[in-house]
XYZ file of C-alpha atoms in Angstrom:
389
model
C 0.000 0.000 0.000
C 1.493 3.355 -0.998
C -0.349 5.697 1.383
C -2.216 8.866 0.461
C -1.434 12.521 -0.203
C -4.178 15.073 0.454
C -4.087 18.509 -1.143
C -6.141 20.837 1.058
C -7.116 24.322 -0.053
C -8.441 26.762 2.544
C -9.564 30.363 2.738
C -6.170 31.333 4.141
C -3.598 29.068 2.509
C -2.689 25.636 1.200
C -1.707 22.464 3.114
C -0.557 18.926 2.301
C -1.232 15.798 4.337
C 0.855 12.636 3.812
C 0.079 9.249 5.332
C 2.080 6.102 5.967
C 1.263 2.977 3.955
C -1.426 1.883 6.428
C -2.980 5.380 6.501
C -2.632 5.267 10.287
C -0.123 8.094 10.760
C -0.524 11.456 9.056
C 1.865 14.381 8.714
C 0.608 17.889 8.045
C 2.738 20.435 6.208
C 3.268 24.024 7.226
C 0.865 26.483 5.571
C 1.814 27.562 2.062
C 0.724 30.646 0.101
C -0.491 32.234 3.316
C -3.537 34.452 2.930
C -4.506 32.876 -0.405
C -7.880 31.226 -0.968
C -7.346 27.946 -2.839
C -10.586 26.922 -4.521
C -9.213 23.740 -6.090
C -5.876 21.904 -6.201
C -4.598 19.227 -8.569
C -1.457 17.153 -8.986
C -0.339 16.680 -12.586
C 1.253 13.236 -12.530
C 1.777 13.093 -16.317
C 5.159 14.764 -15.837
C 8.178 14.208 -13.642
C 8.506 15.763 -11.226
C 4.765 15.945 -10.677
C 3.423 19.508 -10.719
C 1.091 21.051 -8.162
C -1.571 23.297 -9.727
C -3.707 25.567 -7.540
C -6.648 27.854 -8.232
C -5.084 30.615 -6.130
C -7.011 33.788 -5.245
C -5.670 36.630 -3.111
C -7.635 39.751 -2.237
C -4.614 42.004 -2.907
C -2.291 40.056 -5.239
C -4.969 38.853 -7.612
C -5.961 35.559 -9.188
C -3.708 32.952 -10.760
C -2.946 29.313 -11.385
C -0.090 28.754 -8.946
C 2.454 26.071 -9.868
C 5.091 24.181 -7.902
C 7.435 21.391 -9.024
C 8.888 20.809 -5.537
C 5.698 20.317 -3.498
C 5.451 23.873 -2.311
C 9.052 24.816 -1.539
C 8.796 27.358 -4.383
C 5.867 28.707 -6.383
C 5.304 30.483 -9.687
C 2.030 32.408 -9.881
C 2.545 34.150 -13.209
C -0.393 33.271 -15.466
C -0.067 35.185 -18.752
C -3.116 34.983 -20.984
C -5.474 34.110 -18.143
C -8.083 36.763 -18.841
C -11.136 37.480 -20.962
C -10.663 39.484 -24.175
C -11.264 43.206 -23.644
C -14.294 43.318 -25.907
C -16.201 40.947 -23.563
C -16.122 43.620 -20.839
C -15.574 41.203 -17.925
C -12.615 40.360 -15.718
C -11.777 37.288 -13.652
C -12.875 37.513 -10.023
C -11.615 34.025 -9.073
C -9.860 31.064 -10.613
C -11.763 27.921 -9.703
C -11.620 24.609 -11.593
C -8.151 23.127 -12.176
C -7.911 19.950 -14.271
C -4.777 18.441 -15.860
C -5.506 17.408 -19.427
C -5.977 13.975 -20.921
C -3.019 11.574 -20.783
C -2.937 11.716 -24.613
C -2.425 15.508 -24.531
C 0.737 16.189 -22.514
C 1.028 19.805 -21.462
C -2.694 20.572 -21.681
C -4.323 21.967 -18.512
C -7.851 23.360 -18.111
C -8.953 26.210 -15.836
C -12.477 27.388 -15.015
C -13.109 30.863 -13.653
C -15.653 33.183 -12.072
C -17.345 34.843 -13.985
C -17.849 31.575 -15.848
C -15.081 31.041 -18.364
C -12.927 28.200 -19.659
C -9.216 28.592 -20.341
C -6.691 26.162 -21.840
C -2.939 25.860 -21.405
C -0.687 23.839 -23.689
C 2.504 24.291 -21.635
C 1.609 22.691 -18.282
C -0.163 25.786 -16.941
C 2.507 28.384 -17.670
C 0.436 30.386 -20.181
C -3.233 30.430 -21.084
C -5.759 31.155 -23.819
C -9.552 31.592 -23.553
C -11.822 28.944 -25.057
C -14.025 31.305 -27.027
C -16.306 28.539 -28.305
C -17.718 28.254 -24.765
C -17.011 31.695 -23.314
C -18.914 33.421 -26.136
C -21.710 30.835 -26.331
C -25.224 32.216 -26.975
C -26.343 30.582 -23.707
C -24.107 32.949 -21.756
C -27.068 35.255 -21.188
C -28.582 32.516 -19.002
C -25.506 32.182 -16.766
C -25.999 33.978 -13.471
C -25.527 33.433 -9.764
C -28.869 33.522 -7.996
C -28.768 35.986 -5.133
C -26.084 38.161 -6.669
C -22.543 37.739 -7.888
C -21.187 36.215 -11.060
C -21.610 32.714 -12.426
C -18.664 30.326 -12.024
C -17.285 27.412 -14.018
C -16.551 25.073 -11.123
C -15.783 21.702 -12.746
C -13.949 20.343 -15.778
C -14.270 16.560 -16.216
C -12.516 14.547 -18.949
C -13.568 11.217 -20.415
C -10.523 8.983 -19.830
C -11.343 6.999 -22.997
C -11.443 9.919 -25.429
C -9.556 13.216 -25.168
C -12.179 14.908 -27.348
C -14.925 14.501 -24.702
C -14.895 17.329 -22.144
C -17.601 18.179 -19.602
C -17.930 21.493 -17.769
C -20.351 22.606 -15.057
C -21.412 26.203 -14.518
C -23.031 27.591 -11.389
C -25.561 28.882 -12.235
C -25.747 27.939 -15.900
C -25.871 24.190 -16.371
C -23.558 21.450 -17.615
C -22.144 21.250 -21.134
C -20.184 18.677 -23.095
C -17.846 18.971 -26.041
C -17.378 15.918 -28.241
C -14.727 17.539 -30.429
C -12.059 18.770 -28.027
C -13.723 22.085 -27.234
C -14.658 23.267 -30.720
C -18.413 23.033 -30.022
C -20.561 22.523 -26.912
C -23.929 20.920 -26.124
C -26.066 21.475 -22.997
C -26.396 18.379 -20.824
C -28.587 19.447 -17.914
C -31.997 20.286 -19.340
C -33.464 16.890 -18.383
C -32.295 16.964 -14.747
C -35.774 17.679 -13.392
C -36.282 17.889 -9.630
C -39.155 15.598 -8.633
C -39.437 15.983 -4.857
C -42.540 17.744 -3.492
C -40.333 19.874 -1.224
C -38.536 21.399 -4.202
C -41.783 22.136 -6.032
C -43.182 23.779 -2.908
C -40.032 25.881 -2.539
C -40.214 27.069 -6.163
C -43.885 27.985 -5.798
C -43.170 30.028 -2.659
C -40.277 31.848 -4.322
C -42.396 32.640 -7.383
C -45.161 34.035 -5.184
C -42.818 36.096 -2.980
C -40.491 37.321 -5.740
C -42.338 37.276 -9.092
C -39.710 39.588 -10.571
C -37.080 36.805 -10.284
C -38.613 35.042 -13.290
C -37.558 38.018 -15.405
C -34.229 38.592 -13.650
C -33.080 34.967 -13.993
C -34.618 33.599 -17.212
C -34.300 29.963 -18.348
C -33.749 28.850 -21.941
C -36.956 28.446 -23.922
C -38.693 25.155 -23.311
C -36.693 24.242 -20.189
C -38.639 23.207 -17.089
C -37.984 25.675 -14.219
C -37.379 22.632 -12.007
C -34.407 21.597 -14.153
C -31.222 21.602 -12.076
C -29.439 24.489 -13.767
C -26.870 24.539 -10.959
C -24.875 21.451 -10.121
C -23.046 22.411 -6.942
C -20.745 19.488 -7.745
C -20.516 17.599 -11.045
C -18.543 14.343 -11.321
C -17.821 11.840 -14.062
C -17.486 8.268 -12.778
C -13.933 7.195 -13.778
C -14.976 3.522 -13.579
C -17.859 4.080 -16.004
C -17.402 7.387 -17.859
C -20.865 7.202 -19.395
C -22.218 7.797 -15.888
C -22.412 11.345 -14.537
C -23.376 12.469 -11.040
C -24.560 15.857 -9.855
C -25.284 17.323 -6.424
C -27.551 20.180 -7.349
C -29.173 22.976 -5.399
C -32.390 20.944 -5.655
C -31.323 17.311 -5.350
C -28.904 14.554 -6.329
C -29.019 13.342 -9.930
C -27.529 10.479 -11.956
C -27.143 10.049 -15.702
C -26.160 6.788 -17.395
C -25.739 8.190 -20.896
C -23.336 11.110 -20.650
C -25.852 13.608 -19.296
C -28.473 13.236 -22.020
C -31.083 12.111 -19.491
C -30.966 12.424 -15.715
C -32.709 10.606 -12.862
C -33.507 12.327 -9.560
C -32.120 10.005 -6.851
C -32.717 12.320 -3.873
C -35.274 10.009 -2.247
C -33.830 8.586 0.983
C -31.775 11.692 1.828
C -32.842 14.015 4.667
C -32.540 17.086 2.438
C -32.441 17.893 -1.264
C -29.716 20.470 -0.630
C -25.963 19.980 -0.373
C -22.648 20.836 -2.000
C -19.983 18.080 -2.263
C -20.178 14.746 -4.048
C -17.457 12.078 -4.349
C -17.277 8.873 -6.412
C -15.017 5.879 -5.897
C -12.219 5.610 -8.449
C -11.878 1.827 -8.611
C -13.261 -1.399 -7.147
C -16.623 -1.194 -5.394
C -18.998 1.446 -6.647
C -20.024 4.068 -4.101
C -21.066 7.728 -4.118
C -20.959 10.095 -1.124
C -22.823 13.333 -0.347
C -23.287 15.596 2.698
C -26.906 16.824 2.883
C -27.475 20.195 4.543
C -30.554 21.638 6.165
C -32.259 23.904 3.642
C -34.633 26.433 5.168
C -35.787 29.911 4.298
C -33.418 31.325 6.925
C -30.409 30.111 4.900
C -29.025 27.988 7.769
C -27.432 25.394 5.422
C -25.496 23.244 7.899
C -25.541 19.680 9.191
C -28.082 20.348 11.917
C -26.359 19.050 15.045
C -24.717 15.925 13.613
C -22.047 15.862 10.931
C -23.134 13.047 8.602
C -22.104 11.606 5.238
C -24.610 9.636 3.147
C -23.478 6.784 0.897
C -25.147 4.890 -1.909
C -23.785 1.626 -3.263
C -26.675 0.926 -5.620
C -26.593 3.971 -7.913
C -28.870 6.058 -5.709
C -31.662 3.534 -5.120
C -30.922 3.667 -1.372
C -28.797 5.831 0.911
C -27.027 4.975 4.170
C -26.209 7.502 6.908
C -22.568 7.325 8.065
C -21.715 8.985 11.385
C -19.304 6.625 13.207
C -16.471 8.824 14.483
C -18.051 12.100 13.345
C -18.900 14.856 15.854
C -22.389 15.355 17.232
C -24.799 16.086 18.715
C -24.625 19.885 18.929
C -22.242 20.052 15.967
C -23.089 22.539 13.213
C -20.746 22.430 10.241
C -20.910 22.443 6.459
C -18.821 20.937 3.681
C -18.145 23.009 0.562
C -18.579 21.698 -3.001
C -14.938 20.788 -3.675
C -14.029 19.565 -0.190
C -14.566 15.800 -0.632
C -12.639 13.132 -2.549
C -11.637 9.437 -2.673
C -8.093 8.075 -2.989
C -8.517 5.143 -5.372
C -6.681 2.696 -3.093
C -7.843 -0.713 -1.898
C -9.765 -0.498 0.337
C -10.752 2.944 -0.872
C -10.533 5.869 1.513
C -12.914 8.837 1.572
C -11.889 12.313 2.754
C -13.613 15.603 3.447
C -12.883 18.940 5.067
C -15.303 21.210 6.903
C -16.049 24.880 7.244
C -14.602 24.605 10.781
C -11.227 23.500 9.408
C -11.478 19.809 10.309
C -10.348 17.008 7.954
C -11.819 13.487 8.213
C -10.701 10.155 6.755
C -13.311 7.435 6.183
C -12.103 3.832 6.171
C -13.993 1.027 4.450
C -15.856 3.417 2.170
C -16.714 5.739 5.036
C -17.976 3.146 7.512
C -15.715 4.580 10.237
C -14.271 8.099 10.379
C -11.088 9.474 11.935
C -10.220 13.118 12.299
C -6.783 13.979 10.925
C -4.412 16.170 12.986
C -4.721 19.940 12.938
C -7.412 22.595 12.759
C -7.114 24.587 9.554
C -8.823 27.698 8.221
C -12.210 27.024 6.585
C -11.604 24.305 4.001
C -12.552 24.964 0.373
C -11.108 21.927 -1.401
C -9.717 18.436 -0.823
C -8.016 16.293 -3.475
C -6.622 12.810 -2.751
C -3.791 10.979 -4.583
C -2.027 7.659 -3.931
C 1.568 8.398 -2.974
C 2.878 6.000 -5.595
C 1.451 8.320 -8.252
C 3.679 11.174 -7.102
């Protein structure tokens, strides 16, 4: 067993955990890039040495894709070309999604931004160019962040079988797929229709209280208003890349045909609302979510008991996992990018909380252990087997 490396992005810096082979002992690094909010982190193992890539955002020093070839001893944050063309009239508020390219395209790296934009690098993240085919799409007029702020492209997922197949997810704006390497894009969210009575009741109340929102946040013609136009987290199943998963604002959804049709699999969860979603990378199939209380007062926490829910039958049933997790009287949340699996056998599950706590779930989350340290609020967690480094 090689052990696991965790890349942990927080509101105030970046950290690395390393385990021994048994994943019993864990070492935590010193904070890196202090004061920087790291929305996502990735390790590009296609090159040697492996390269760390961070969506790095600093209130004073700006936004970048930070790179390190020595695991954080030194960093390069220069990101030439990472910006919208002047004629679009928008600037990048945050870098967000960081995805190394397909194994058949060495040097290619993808970056998603807020406002929603897709950028491509062909030199391992050292320079960038906008993907105009998506950034200037006619659908852009439907991309917005409900409640204020700009839309964000928060996920880039690649089909491991075919470098031409690229999925992106936009909050709020839907999921899209390119089947030709980014030349053209198709929407893949219009059939993700929320079916729970609670969601329908919520939409009816909002429409009655704020009728002007229908004009402020229009949907494409012919799209059901209950379609999940915001996947908080979008994942492609690496074991079965035809299967997509989405934790939306209004439920959990599964597609078995590349996002062409979606099934609402929220039944069995205590809430339709949540942010993170993780999928096992090999072996036994399992998917993990962290439902949050969703009320009009915007509470949005695990209400007294931190709990992960797991399905091992594609969403037909869900199991509540709390062994080793804090509660009662524990009120935390888990952000959209703060959960991952390590792909080892048996597979480990990891998540970080808004209170700065990191948990490791053995046996597909059946028992949880808190890792050492209390960090700033955690924005992202990415797990890698140490033998991949």
